[in-house]
Amino acid sequence: MPTVDARPSPFEFDLDTTALLVIDMQRDFLLPGGFGESLGNDVARLRRTIAPLQALLKAWRTTSMPIIHTREGHKPDLSDCPPAKLKRGAPSKRIGDAGAFGRILIQGEYGHDIIDELQPLNGEIVIDKPGKGAFYATELSETLAKLGAKQLVVTGVTTEVCVHTTVREANDRGYECLVLADCVGSYFPEFQQIGLEMIAAQGGIFGWVAESPALLKEIAR
Ligand code: TIU
């Protein structure tokens, strides 16, 4: 079995039962001048994941293993956005308000879609999610069951929010998750570091952590 050098222990995976998750690599979070930056964040901290993710997607696409992209966002009428989530943030920077790239985190808007560098190819799965976790109120469970997936390679943004929530949800559902440190990003360096430590701590309480070259080496075999 392919084995990736990972923390807290080597991660063994089966090429037939592993899916790649790319979480919320959306313009609203990653583009300079966009929603993420308008909240005072340094988007460069997320953009450092783009090149490693491009390399990972390129390699993964040479295999028959599935790729699932997710996008956080809501319907234009906000009927799927809990009032408590809508209330969050400064009055002019709420979900559904006008942003530099369309209404913020609204399906169909330019800013809601995935950045050009990581656009899904035809046939790749895209899951729209209203929450931080990719399982909540989505078809992800059914999709993974249909694919026969047992293990997940998890990438995307942000490490401590949507990546963490999704890994926790996946772990509780019995999936083994490998999180790639260079392919996940946080606006906060300390959250990036601690977020990854929390996953691998206590014998891998939520999963495993590795760098993408260690996985690429195994895919290339
Ligand atoms: N995708 C995701 O992580 N959504 C967020 O709102 N993240 C923040 O860090 N704000």
Short mmCIF file of C-alpha atoms and ligand atoms in Angstrom, two decimals:
data_model
loop_
_atom_site.label_atom_id
_atom_site.label_comp_id
_atom_site.label_asym_id
_atom_site.label_seq_id
_atom_site.Cartn_x
_atom_site.Cartn_y
_atom_site.Cartn_z
CA MET A 1 0.00 0.00 0.00
CA PRO A 2 1.26 3.52 -0.71
CA THR A 3 2.41 5.15 2.51
CA VAL A 4 2.93 8.87 3.08
CA ASP A 5 5.42 10.23 5.57
CA ALA A 6 3.01 11.99 7.95
CA ARG A 7 2.42 13.09 11.51
CA PRO A 8 1.77 11.47 13.96
CA SER A 9 2.49 8.28 11.99
CA PRO A 10 2.83 7.09 8.38
CA PHE A 11 -0.47 7.39 6.46
CA GLU A 12 -1.31 4.31 4.41
CA PHE A 13 -3.83 4.77 1.65
CA ASP A 14 -5.49 2.77 -1.06
CA LEU A 15 -5.55 4.37 -4.50
CA ASP A 16 -9.02 2.93 -5.14
CA THR A 17 -10.71 4.31 -2.06
CA THR A 18 -9.18 7.75 -1.57
CA ALA A 19 -10.81 11.02 -2.63
CA LEU A 20 -9.26 14.48 -2.78
CA LEU A 21 -11.23 17.28 -1.17
CA VAL A 22 -10.44 20.86 -2.18
CA ILE A 23 -12.27 23.11 0.24
CA ASP A 24 -13.55 26.58 -0.68
CA MET A 25 -10.72 27.89 -2.88
CA GLN A 26 -13.07 30.72 -3.82
CA ARG A 27 -12.36 34.21 -5.11
CA ASP A 28 -14.22 35.77 -2.16
CA PHE A 29 -11.62 34.30 0.19
CA LEU A 30 -8.50 34.47 -1.98
CA LEU A 31 -8.55 37.44 -4.34
CA PRO A 32 -6.82 40.66 -3.38
CA GLY A 33 -9.51 43.32 -2.92
CA GLY A 34 -12.16 40.72 -2.13
CA PHE A 35 -14.29 39.81 0.87
CA GLY A 36 -11.50 38.13 2.84
CA GLU A 37 -9.19 41.10 2.46
CA SER A 38 -12.02 43.53 3.29
CA LEU A 39 -12.24 41.89 6.71
CA GLY A 40 -8.65 42.96 7.34
CA ASN A 41 -7.04 39.68 6.35
CA ASP A 42 -3.80 39.15 4.42
CA VAL A 43 -4.87 36.96 1.51
CA ALA A 44 -1.22 36.08 0.73
CA ARG A 45 -1.45 33.68 3.66
CA LEU A 46 -4.07 31.74 1.70
CA ARG A 47 -2.54 32.29 -1.73
CA ARG A 48 0.61 30.36 -0.78
CA THR A 49 -1.52 27.20 -1.19
CA ILE A 50 -2.29 27.84 -4.87
CA ALA A 51 0.96 26.57 -6.44
CA PRO A 52 1.15 23.37 -4.35
CA LEU A 53 -2.54 22.73 -5.06
CA GLN A 54 -2.00 23.19 -8.79
CA ALA A 55 0.79 20.58 -8.64
CA LEU A 56 -1.37 18.24 -6.58
CA LEU A 57 -4.37 18.55 -8.93
CA LYS A 58 -2.14 17.93 -11.93
CA ALA A 59 -0.80 14.72 -10.38
CA TRP A 60 -4.17 13.56 -9.03
CA ARG A 61 -5.76 14.03 -12.45
CA THR A 62 -3.38 11.39 -13.86
CA THR A 63 -5.02 8.83 -11.55
CA SER A 64 -8.58 7.53 -11.47
CA MET A 65 -9.11 8.85 -7.96
CA PRO A 66 -11.95 11.35 -7.56
CA ILE A 67 -11.65 15.07 -6.89
CA ILE A 68 -14.34 16.92 -4.97
CA HIS A 69 -14.32 20.71 -4.84
CA THR A 70 -16.49 22.62 -2.38
CA ARG A 71 -17.77 26.18 -2.26
CA GLU A 72 -19.19 27.93 0.77
CA GLY A 73 -22.17 30.07 -0.10
CA HIS A 74 -25.86 30.70 -0.12
CA LYS A 75 -28.85 31.00 -2.39
CA PRO A 76 -29.58 34.53 -3.67
CA ASP A 77 -32.65 34.75 -1.40
CA LEU A 78 -30.49 33.69 1.61
CA SER A 79 -33.13 31.12 2.60
CA ASP A 80 -30.33 28.66 3.43
CA CYS A 81 -28.40 31.11 5.61
CA PRO A 82 -29.23 30.94 9.31
CA PRO A 83 -30.01 34.41 10.72
CA ALA A 84 -27.23 33.95 13.28
CA LYS A 85 -24.68 33.54 10.45
CA LEU A 86 -26.14 36.45 8.50
CA LYS A 87 -25.89 38.80 11.49
CA ARG A 88 -22.15 38.15 11.86
CA GLY A 89 -19.62 40.73 10.65
CA ALA A 90 -19.67 44.46 10.16
CA PRO A 91 -22.94 45.76 8.68
CA SER A 92 -21.47 46.43 5.24
CA LYS A 93 -19.56 43.17 5.04
CA ARG A 94 -22.24 40.61 5.55
CA ILE A 95 -23.09 37.62 3.40
CA GLY A 96 -25.29 38.77 0.53
CA ASP A 97 -24.05 42.37 0.58
CA ALA A 98 -22.42 43.87 -2.51
CA GLY A 99 -18.71 43.11 -2.60
CA ALA A 100 -15.92 43.80 -5.09
CA PHE A 101 -16.74 40.56 -6.92
CA GLY A 102 -20.53 40.50 -6.65
CA ARG A 103 -22.78 39.71 -3.71
CA ILE A 104 -20.62 38.15 -1.00
CA LEU A 105 -20.74 34.34 -0.84
CA ILE A 106 -23.84 34.13 -3.04
CA GLN A 107 -24.13 31.27 -5.52
CA GLY A 108 -23.73 32.39 -9.12
CA GLU A 109 -21.67 35.49 -8.26
CA TYR A 110 -18.11 35.81 -9.59
CA GLY A 111 -16.61 35.96 -6.11
CA HIS A 112 -18.38 32.78 -5.01
CA ASP A 113 -16.70 30.66 -7.67
CA ILE A 114 -13.36 28.89 -7.48
CA ILE A 115 -10.24 30.84 -8.46
CA ASP A 116 -9.10 30.51 -12.09
CA GLU A 117 -5.92 28.61 -11.17
CA LEU A 118 -7.88 25.75 -9.57
CA GLN A 119 -11.05 25.62 -11.67
CA PRO A 120 -12.63 22.16 -11.64
CA LEU A 121 -12.43 20.16 -14.86
CA ASN A 122 -15.50 18.64 -16.49
CA GLY A 123 -16.57 15.58 -14.53
CA GLU A 124 -15.09 16.71 -11.23
CA ILE A 125 -17.59 17.04 -8.43
CA VAL A 126 -18.47 20.46 -7.01
CA ILE A 127 -20.44 20.58 -3.77
CA ASP A 128 -22.08 23.80 -2.61
CA LYS A 129 -22.28 24.03 1.13
CA PRO A 130 -24.08 26.53 3.36
CA GLY A 131 -21.97 25.75 6.41
CA LYS A 132 -18.35 25.59 7.38
CA GLY A 133 -18.30 21.78 7.31
CA ALA A 134 -18.70 20.07 3.94
CA PHE A 135 -21.05 17.39 5.30
CA TYR A 136 -23.68 19.69 6.83
CA ALA A 137 -26.73 20.07 4.55
CA THR A 138 -24.92 18.71 1.47
CA GLU A 139 -24.82 15.53 -0.59
CA LEU A 140 -21.19 14.78 0.39
CA SER A 141 -21.97 11.65 2.46
CA GLU A 142 -23.95 10.08 -0.38
CA THR A 143 -21.32 11.10 -2.93
CA LEU A 144 -18.48 9.51 -0.95
CA ALA A 145 -20.53 6.36 -0.34
CA LYS A 146 -21.21 6.05 -4.07
CA LEU A 147 -17.50 6.49 -4.81
CA GLY A 148 -16.58 3.88 -2.20
CA ALA A 149 -14.23 6.37 -0.54
CA LYS A 150 -12.74 5.46 2.82
CA GLN A 151 -9.91 7.93 3.05
CA LEU A 152 -9.78 11.64 2.27
CA VAL A 153 -6.93 13.93 1.37
CA VAL A 154 -8.10 17.31 2.61
CA THR A 155 -6.89 20.67 1.25
CA GLY A 156 -8.19 24.23 0.93
CA VAL A 157 -9.11 27.14 3.15
CA THR A 158 -9.23 28.09 5.87
CA THR A 159 -7.33 25.66 8.04
CA GLU A 160 -9.08 26.35 11.32
CA VAL A 161 -12.55 27.03 9.93
CA CYS A 162 -13.84 25.04 6.94
CA VAL A 163 -10.96 22.56 6.74
CA HIS A 164 -11.09 21.78 10.46
CA THR A 165 -14.87 21.51 10.59
CA THR A 166 -14.88 19.19 7.58
CA VAL A 167 -12.08 17.00 8.97
CA ARG A 168 -13.90 16.67 12.28
CA GLU A 169 -17.15 15.80 10.53
CA ALA A 170 -15.34 13.27 8.32
CA ASN A 171 -13.47 11.73 11.25
CA ASP A 172 -16.73 11.18 13.13
CA ARG A 173 -18.14 9.49 10.04
CA GLY A 174 -15.23 7.03 9.92
CA TYR A 175 -13.06 8.56 7.21
CA GLU A 176 -9.30 8.68 7.64
CA CYS A 177 -8.17 12.20 6.73
CA LEU A 178 -4.76 13.27 5.54
CA VAL A 179 -4.42 17.07 5.71
CA LEU A 180 -1.70 18.61 3.53
CA ALA A 181 0.00 21.42 5.44
CA ASP A 182 1.21 23.32 2.35
CA CYS A 183 -2.20 22.99 0.67
CA VAL A 184 -4.25 24.44 3.54
CA GLY A 185 -4.11 28.06 4.59
CA SER A 186 -5.23 30.38 7.33
CA TYR A 187 -5.29 34.18 7.56
CA PHE A 188 -3.67 33.71 11.00
CA PRO A 189 -0.21 32.06 11.17
CA GLU A 190 -0.77 30.91 14.72
CA PHE A 191 -4.08 29.23 13.79
CA GLN A 192 -2.37 27.51 10.86
CA GLN A 193 0.25 26.02 13.13
CA ILE A 194 -2.01 25.09 16.02
CA GLY A 195 -4.80 23.94 13.71
CA LEU A 196 -2.49 21.39 12.15
CA GLU A 197 -1.08 20.37 15.52
CA MET A 198 -4.61 19.77 16.81
CA ILE A 199 -5.33 17.33 13.99
CA ALA A 200 -2.27 15.16 14.57
CA ALA A 201 -2.16 15.44 18.39
CA GLN A 202 -3.16 12.62 20.72
CA GLY A 203 -2.14 9.95 18.24
CA GLY A 204 -3.99 11.61 15.35
CA ILE A 205 -7.20 12.53 17.13
CA PHE A 206 -8.71 13.94 13.91
CA GLY A 207 -6.28 12.61 11.30
CA TRP A 208 -2.80 12.88 9.80
CA VAL A 209 -0.74 15.83 8.56
CA ALA A 210 1.86 15.75 5.78
CA GLU A 211 3.47 17.97 3.14
CA SER A 212 2.18 17.50 -0.41
CA PRO A 213 5.54 16.40 -1.93
CA ALA A 214 5.41 13.31 0.31
CA LEU A 215 2.05 12.40 -1.24
CA LEU A 216 3.12 13.32 -4.78
CA LYS A 217 6.03 10.91 -4.46
CA GLU A 218 3.60 8.07 -3.73
CA ILE A 219 1.19 9.04 -6.54
CA ALA A 220 4.10 9.05 -9.03
CA ARG A 221 5.10 5.47 -8.18
N1 TIU B 1 -14.09 28.37 3.93
C1 TIU B 1 -13.95 28.94 5.13
O1 TIU B 1 -13.05 28.62 5.89
N2 TIU B 1 -14.84 29.95 5.46
C2 TIU B 1 -14.57 30.96 6.31
O2 TIU B 1 -15.42 31.80 6.60
N3 TIU B 1 -13.30 31.03 6.82
C3 TIU B 1 -12.75 31.99 7.59
O3 TIU B 1 -11.63 31.79 8.06
N4 TIU B 1 -13.41 33.11 7.80
#
